[in-house]
mmCIF file of C-alpha atoms in Angstrom:
data_model
loop_
_atom_site.group_PDB
_atom_site.id
_atom_site.type_symbol
_atom_site.label_atom_id
_atom_site.label_comp_id
_atom_site.label_asym_id
_atom_site.label_seq_id
_atom_site.Cartn_x
_atom_site.Cartn_y
_atom_site.Cartn_z
ATOM 1 C CA MET A 11 -2.503 -19.116 -4.972
ATOM 2 C CA LYS A 12 -5.689 -21.382 -3.996
ATOM 3 C CA ARG A 13 -5.666 -19.548 -0.517
ATOM 4 C CA HIS A 14 -5.323 -16.145 -2.177
ATOM 5 C CA ILE A 15 -8.397 -17.023 -4.456
ATOM 6 C CA LEU A 16 -10.561 -18.505 -1.544
ATOM 7 C CA ALA A 17 -10.030 -15.159 0.292
ATOM 8 C CA GLY A 18 -10.946 -13.335 -2.636
ATOM 9 C CA LEU A 19 -14.205 -15.451 -2.803
ATOM 10 C CA VAL A 20 -14.873 -14.596 0.912
ATOM 11 C CA LEU A 21 -14.340 -10.969 0.404
ATOM 12 C CA ALA A 22 -16.579 -10.906 -2.576
ATOM 13 C CA LEU A 23 -19.463 -12.778 -0.710
ATOM 14 C CA LEU A 24 -19.019 -10.600 2.398
ATOM 15 C CA THR A 25 -19.371 -7.389 0.103
ATOM 16 C CA THR A 26 -22.409 -8.828 -1.820
ATOM 17 C CA ALA A 27 -24.013 -9.643 1.581
ATOM 18 C CA ILE A 28 -23.418 -6.253 2.818
ATOM 19 C CA VAL A 29 -24.776 -4.573 -0.303
ATOM 20 C CA LEU A 30 -28.105 -7.062 -0.218
ATOM 21 C CA PHE A 31 -28.760 -6.577 3.429
ATOM 22 C CA SER A 32 -27.836 -3.119 4.630
ATOM 23 C CA GLY A 33 -29.069 0.491 3.808
ATOM 24 C CA PRO A 34 -28.277 2.894 1.265
ATOM 25 C CA GLU A 35 -25.496 4.500 3.356
ATOM 26 C CA LEU A 36 -23.550 1.195 3.548
ATOM 27 C CA GLN A 37 -24.353 0.140 0.133
ATOM 28 C CA GLY A 38 -22.717 3.229 -1.416
ATOM 29 C CA VAL A 39 -19.378 2.631 0.402
ATOM 30 C CA ALA A 40 -19.383 -1.184 0.365
ATOM 31 C CA LEU A 41 -16.794 -1.645 -2.446
ATOM 32 C CA LEU A 42 -14.574 1.174 -1.377
ATOM 33 C CA GLY A 43 -14.460 -0.118 2.086
ATOM 34 C CA ALA A 44 -13.982 -3.720 1.450
ATOM 35 C CA ALA A 45 -11.290 -3.185 -1.085
ATOM 36 C CA LEU A 46 -9.407 -1.094 1.344
ATOM 37 C CA GLY A 47 -9.851 -3.520 4.091
ATOM 38 C CA GLY A 48 -8.693 -6.373 2.160
ATOM 39 C CA ALA A 49 -5.605 -4.397 0.735
ATOM 40 C CA LEU A 50 -4.844 -3.768 4.680
ATOM 41 C CA GLY A 51 -5.229 -7.369 5.376
ATOM 42 C CA LEU A 52 -3.143 -8.733 2.488
ATOM 43 C CA VAL A 53 -0.086 -6.570 2.968
ATOM 44 C CA PRO A 54 2.369 -8.689 5.111
ATOM 45 C CA ASP A 55 3.841 -5.575 6.792
ATOM 46 C CA ARG A 56 3.684 -5.558 10.568
ATOM 47 C CA SER A 57 1.126 -7.615 12.440
ATOM 48 C CA PRO A 58 -2.478 -7.254 11.624
ATOM 49 C CA ALA A 59 -3.253 -5.368 15.107
ATOM 50 C CA GLN A 60 -0.578 -2.785 13.929
ATOM 51 C CA ARG A 61 -1.894 -2.500 10.449
ATOM 52 C CA ALA A 62 -5.325 -1.936 11.895
ATOM 53 C CA ALA A 63 -4.137 0.557 14.384
ATOM 54 C CA GLY A 64 -2.380 2.542 11.665
ATOM 55 C CA PHE A 65 -5.614 2.454 9.629
ATOM 56 C CA ALA A 66 -7.679 3.780 12.640
ATOM 57 C CA VAL A 67 -4.998 6.744 13.046
ATOM 58 C CA GLY A 68 -5.283 7.861 9.515
ATOM 59 C CA PHE A 69 -9.199 7.444 9.581
ATOM 60 C CA VAL A 70 -9.441 9.478 12.700
ATOM 61 C CA ALA A 71 -7.131 12.205 11.339
ATOM 62 C CA ALA A 72 -9.219 12.566 8.206
ATOM 63 C CA TRP A 73 -12.087 12.926 10.370
ATOM 64 C CA LEU A 74 -10.512 15.705 12.329
ATOM 65 C CA GLY A 75 -9.688 17.450 9.247
ATOM 66 C CA TYR A 76 -13.268 17.534 8.247
ATOM 67 C CA ALA A 77 -14.190 18.833 11.590
ATOM 68 C CA LEU A 78 -11.763 21.549 11.272
ATOM 69 C CA ARG A 79 -13.120 22.518 7.945
ATOM 70 C CA ALA A 80 -16.509 22.642 9.481
ATOM 71 C CA ALA A 81 -15.769 24.665 12.552
ATOM 72 C CA ALA A 82 -12.686 27.048 11.585
ATOM 73 C CA LEU A 83 -11.501 26.645 8.185
ATOM 74 C CA PRO A 84 -12.883 28.614 5.011
ATOM 75 C CA ASP A 85 -14.918 26.594 2.489
ATOM 76 C CA ALA A 86 -12.467 27.403 -0.147
ATOM 77 C CA ALA A 87 -9.337 26.007 -1.765
ATOM 78 C CA ALA A 88 -7.004 27.509 0.947
ATOM 79 C CA GLY A 89 -9.186 25.703 3.701
ATOM 80 C CA ARG A 90 -9.182 22.292 1.974
ATOM 81 C CA ALA A 91 -5.516 22.714 1.409
ATOM 82 C CA VAL A 92 -4.770 23.447 5.186
ATOM 83 C CA ALA A 93 -6.901 20.416 6.076
ATOM 84 C CA VAL A 94 -5.202 17.942 3.834
ATOM 85 C CA LEU A 95 -1.749 19.197 5.101
ATOM 86 C CA ILE A 96 -2.880 18.651 8.676
ATOM 87 C CA VAL A 97 -4.177 15.187 8.022
ATOM 88 C CA LEU A 98 -1.103 14.193 6.263
ATOM 89 C CA ALA A 99 0.997 15.635 8.815
ATOM 90 C CA LEU A 100 -0.663 13.665 11.462
ATOM 91 C CA CYS A 101 -0.292 10.357 9.636
ATOM 92 C CA LEU A 102 3.420 11.101 9.174
ATOM 93 C CA ALA A 103 4.011 12.138 12.792
ATOM 94 C CA VAL A 104 2.508 8.963 14.259
ATOM 95 C CA ALA A 105 4.182 6.803 11.970
ATOM 96 C CA GLY A 106 7.524 8.469 12.998
ATOM 97 C CA LEU A 107 6.825 8.477 16.714
ATOM 98 C CA SER A 108 6.029 4.971 16.684
ATOM 99 C CA ARG A 109 9.180 4.294 14.653
ATOM 100 C CA GLY A 110 7.152 2.493 11.890
ATOM 101 C CA LYS A 111 5.416 0.193 14.225
ATOM 102 C CA LEU A 112 2.190 1.866 12.967
ATOM 103 C CA PRO A 113 3.209 1.819 9.280
ATOM 104 C CA LEU A 114 2.509 5.078 7.275
ATOM 105 C CA TRP A 115 0.863 3.300 4.407
ATOM 106 C CA SER A 116 -1.923 1.720 6.744
ATOM 107 C CA ALA A 117 -2.550 5.344 8.012
ATOM 108 C CA LEU A 118 -2.806 6.675 4.425
ATOM 109 C CA LEU A 119 -5.244 3.980 3.795
ATOM 110 C CA GLY A 120 -7.396 4.922 6.696
ATOM 111 C CA ALA A 121 -7.420 8.481 5.631
ATOM 112 C CA ALA A 122 -8.445 7.445 1.871
ATOM 113 C CA ALA A 123 -11.182 5.479 3.418
ATOM 114 C CA MET A 124 -12.863 8.444 5.198
ATOM 115 C CA ALA A 125 -12.125 10.994 2.560
ATOM 116 C CA GLY A 126 -13.295 8.850 -0.298
ATOM 117 C CA ALA A 127 -16.441 7.910 1.454
ATOM 118 C CA TYR A 128 -17.361 11.433 2.919
ATOM 119 C CA GLU A 129 -16.117 14.138 0.703
ATOM 120 C CA ALA A 130 -19.374 14.274 -1.446
ATOM 121 C CA THR A 131 -21.543 14.008 1.642
ATOM 122 C CA TYR A 132 -19.744 16.740 3.072
ATOM 123 C CA THR A 133 -19.472 19.163 0.139
ATOM 124 C CA ALA A 134 -23.308 18.801 -0.320
ATOM 125 C CA ASP A 135 -24.097 19.908 3.412
ATOM 126 C CA PRO A 136 -21.059 20.921 5.500
ATOM 127 C CA ALA A 137 -23.576 22.217 8.382
ATOM 128 C CA SER A 138 -24.816 18.646 9.125
ATOM 129 C CA PHE A 139 -21.146 17.189 9.696
ATOM 130 C CA ILE A 140 -21.702 15.877 13.109
ATOM 131 C CA THR A 141 -24.709 13.649 11.992
ATOM 132 C CA SER A 142 -23.624 12.856 8.618
ATOM 133 C CA SER A 143 -19.924 11.909 9.412
ATOM 134 C CA ALA A 144 -21.117 9.614 11.992
ATOM 135 C CA THR A 145 -23.178 7.881 9.647
ATOM 136 C CA THR A 146 -20.464 7.595 6.915
ATOM 137 C CA ALA A 147 -17.708 6.573 9.210
ATOM 138 C CA THR A 148 -19.896 3.605 10.806
ATOM 139 C CA SER A 149 -20.643 2.565 7.232
ATOM 140 C CA ILE A 150 -17.237 2.746 5.809
ATOM 141 C CA LEU A 151 -15.641 1.012 9.081
ATOM 142 C CA LEU A 152 -18.060 -1.847 8.595
ATOM 143 C CA ALA A 153 -17.342 -2.560 5.009
ATOM 144 C CA ALA A 154 -13.557 -1.956 5.675
ATOM 145 C CA GLY A 155 -13.743 -4.380 8.708
ATOM 146 C CA ALA A 156 -15.427 -7.007 6.579
ATOM 147 C CA GLY A 157 -12.527 -6.864 3.906
ATOM 148 C CA PHE A 158 -9.791 -6.913 6.827
ATOM 149 C CA LEU A 159 -11.213 -10.057 8.288
ATOM 150 C CA ALA A 160 -11.549 -11.856 5.068
ATOM 151 C CA THR A 161 -7.996 -11.251 4.117
ATOM 152 C CA SER A 162 -5.873 -10.568 7.414
ATOM 153 C CA LEU A 163 -4.952 -14.167 7.987
ATOM 154 C CA LEU A 164 -3.354 -14.323 4.597
ATOM 155 C CA GLY A 165 -0.623 -11.815 4.926
ATOM 156 C CA VAL A 166 2.005 -14.509 6.261
ATOM 157 C CA VAL A 167 0.892 -16.846 3.413
ATOM 158 C CA VAL A 168 1.589 -13.866 1.008
ATOM 159 C CA GLU A 169 4.916 -13.314 2.287
ATOM 160 C CA GLN A 170 5.755 -16.735 2.154
ATOM 161 C CA ASP A 171 4.685 -17.087 -1.437
ATOM 162 C CA ARG A 172 6.892 -14.132 -2.415
ATOM 163 C CA GLU A 173 9.830 -15.623 -0.801
ATOM 164 C CA GLU A 174 9.213 -18.711 -2.725
ATOM 165 C CA GLU A 175 9.010 -16.976 -6.036
ATOM 166 C CA ARG A 176 12.113 -15.134 -5.352
ATOM 167 C CA ALA A 177 14.151 -18.033 -4.604
ATOM 168 C CA ALA A 178 12.917 -20.003 -7.751
ATOM 169 C CA GLU A 179 13.856 -16.694 -9.839
ATOM 170 C CA GLU A 180 17.436 -16.573 -8.051
ATOM 171 C CA PRO A 181 18.869 -19.637 -10.053
ATOM 172 C CA LEU A 182 17.837 -18.096 -13.444
ATOM 173 C CA PHE A 183 19.742 -14.858 -12.593
ATOM 174 C CA ALA A 184 22.835 -16.744 -11.285
ATOM 175 C CA GLN A 185 23.109 -18.634 -14.624
ATOM 176 C CA ASN A 186 23.351 -15.475 -16.572
ATOM 177 C CA GLU A 187 26.060 -14.044 -14.431
ATOM 178 C CA GLU A 188 29.667 -14.616 -14.969
ATOM 179 C CA PRO A 189 31.859 -15.554 -12.119
ATOM 180 C CA VAL A 190 34.202 -12.778 -10.944
ATOM 181 C CA VAL A 191 37.883 -13.794 -10.253
ATOM 182 C CA ALA A 192 39.805 -11.649 -7.887
ATOM 183 C CA ASN A 193 42.917 -9.938 -9.744
ATOM 184 C CA ALA A 194 41.935 -11.357 -13.216
ATOM 185 C CA ALA A 195 43.234 -9.571 -16.202
ATOM 186 C CA PRO A 196 40.445 -7.968 -18.139
ATOM 187 C CA SER A 197 39.272 -10.258 -20.860
ATOM 188 C CA PRO A 198 40.052 -9.365 -24.540
ATOM 189 C CA ARG A 199 37.464 -7.360 -26.361
ATOM 190 C CA ARG A 200 35.677 -9.200 -28.899
ATOM 191 C CA GLY A 201 36.802 -9.057 -32.474
ATOM 192 C CA LEU A 202 40.328 -8.202 -31.624
ATOM 193 C CA PRO A 203 43.391 -10.508 -31.086
ATOM 194 C CA ALA A 204 44.471 -11.326 -27.655
ATOM 195 C CA THR A 205 47.857 -10.028 -28.406
ATOM 196 C CA ARG A 206 49.083 -7.298 -30.549
ATOM 197 C CA PRO A 207 51.634 -8.158 -33.054
ATOM 198 C CA PHE A 208 55.026 -6.641 -33.105
ATOM 199 C CA ASP A 209 55.229 -3.815 -35.721
ATOM 200 C CA PRO A 210 58.756 -2.332 -35.725
ATOM 201 C CA GLN A 211 59.139 1.156 -37.217
ATOM 202 C CA PRO A 212 61.759 1.524 -39.702
ATOM 203 C CA GLU A 213 64.639 3.857 -38.724
ATOM 204 C CA ALA A 214 64.651 7.256 -40.207
#
């Protein structure tokens, strides 16, 4: 647990430094990027490189969704729905083709990073997609990278801690379980005698 707290402190200090020494574009997405990057580093599923690659896939897929909206799709609910469908389909396809080596959840985090940081900017001025998307993408990736670096080395530690917690809980459950004996007769119901007394019926 001490190592978890240390990683959290490093993440907090990095995020604070980003806010203090960066421009307004990066300041606005510092917390979002650091939080998503920190979660990406902490989850002990696949290697850090595979998690980062999955994140990149989702991020690029979300960027392509905005590119389609700016170039071809109507600026309406139908256009946004098509873009969302394409983004999620790309994330799912990559996860499936890689047979889970690039986990779907990390791709979804990448898509969420781009969408969460850029949606308001795109809605305000869709015509400036090329310049504004590049600025936002750079900012959110820097923040997410800082969060990922602060926590990525703790993934194995988190998994070990969870295994130790499960091992400590198993004896508690084992004490509450009654042993099962093969071919054993069912136990009598509580409150009833073990055998039923013989009660002959009188002859008619």
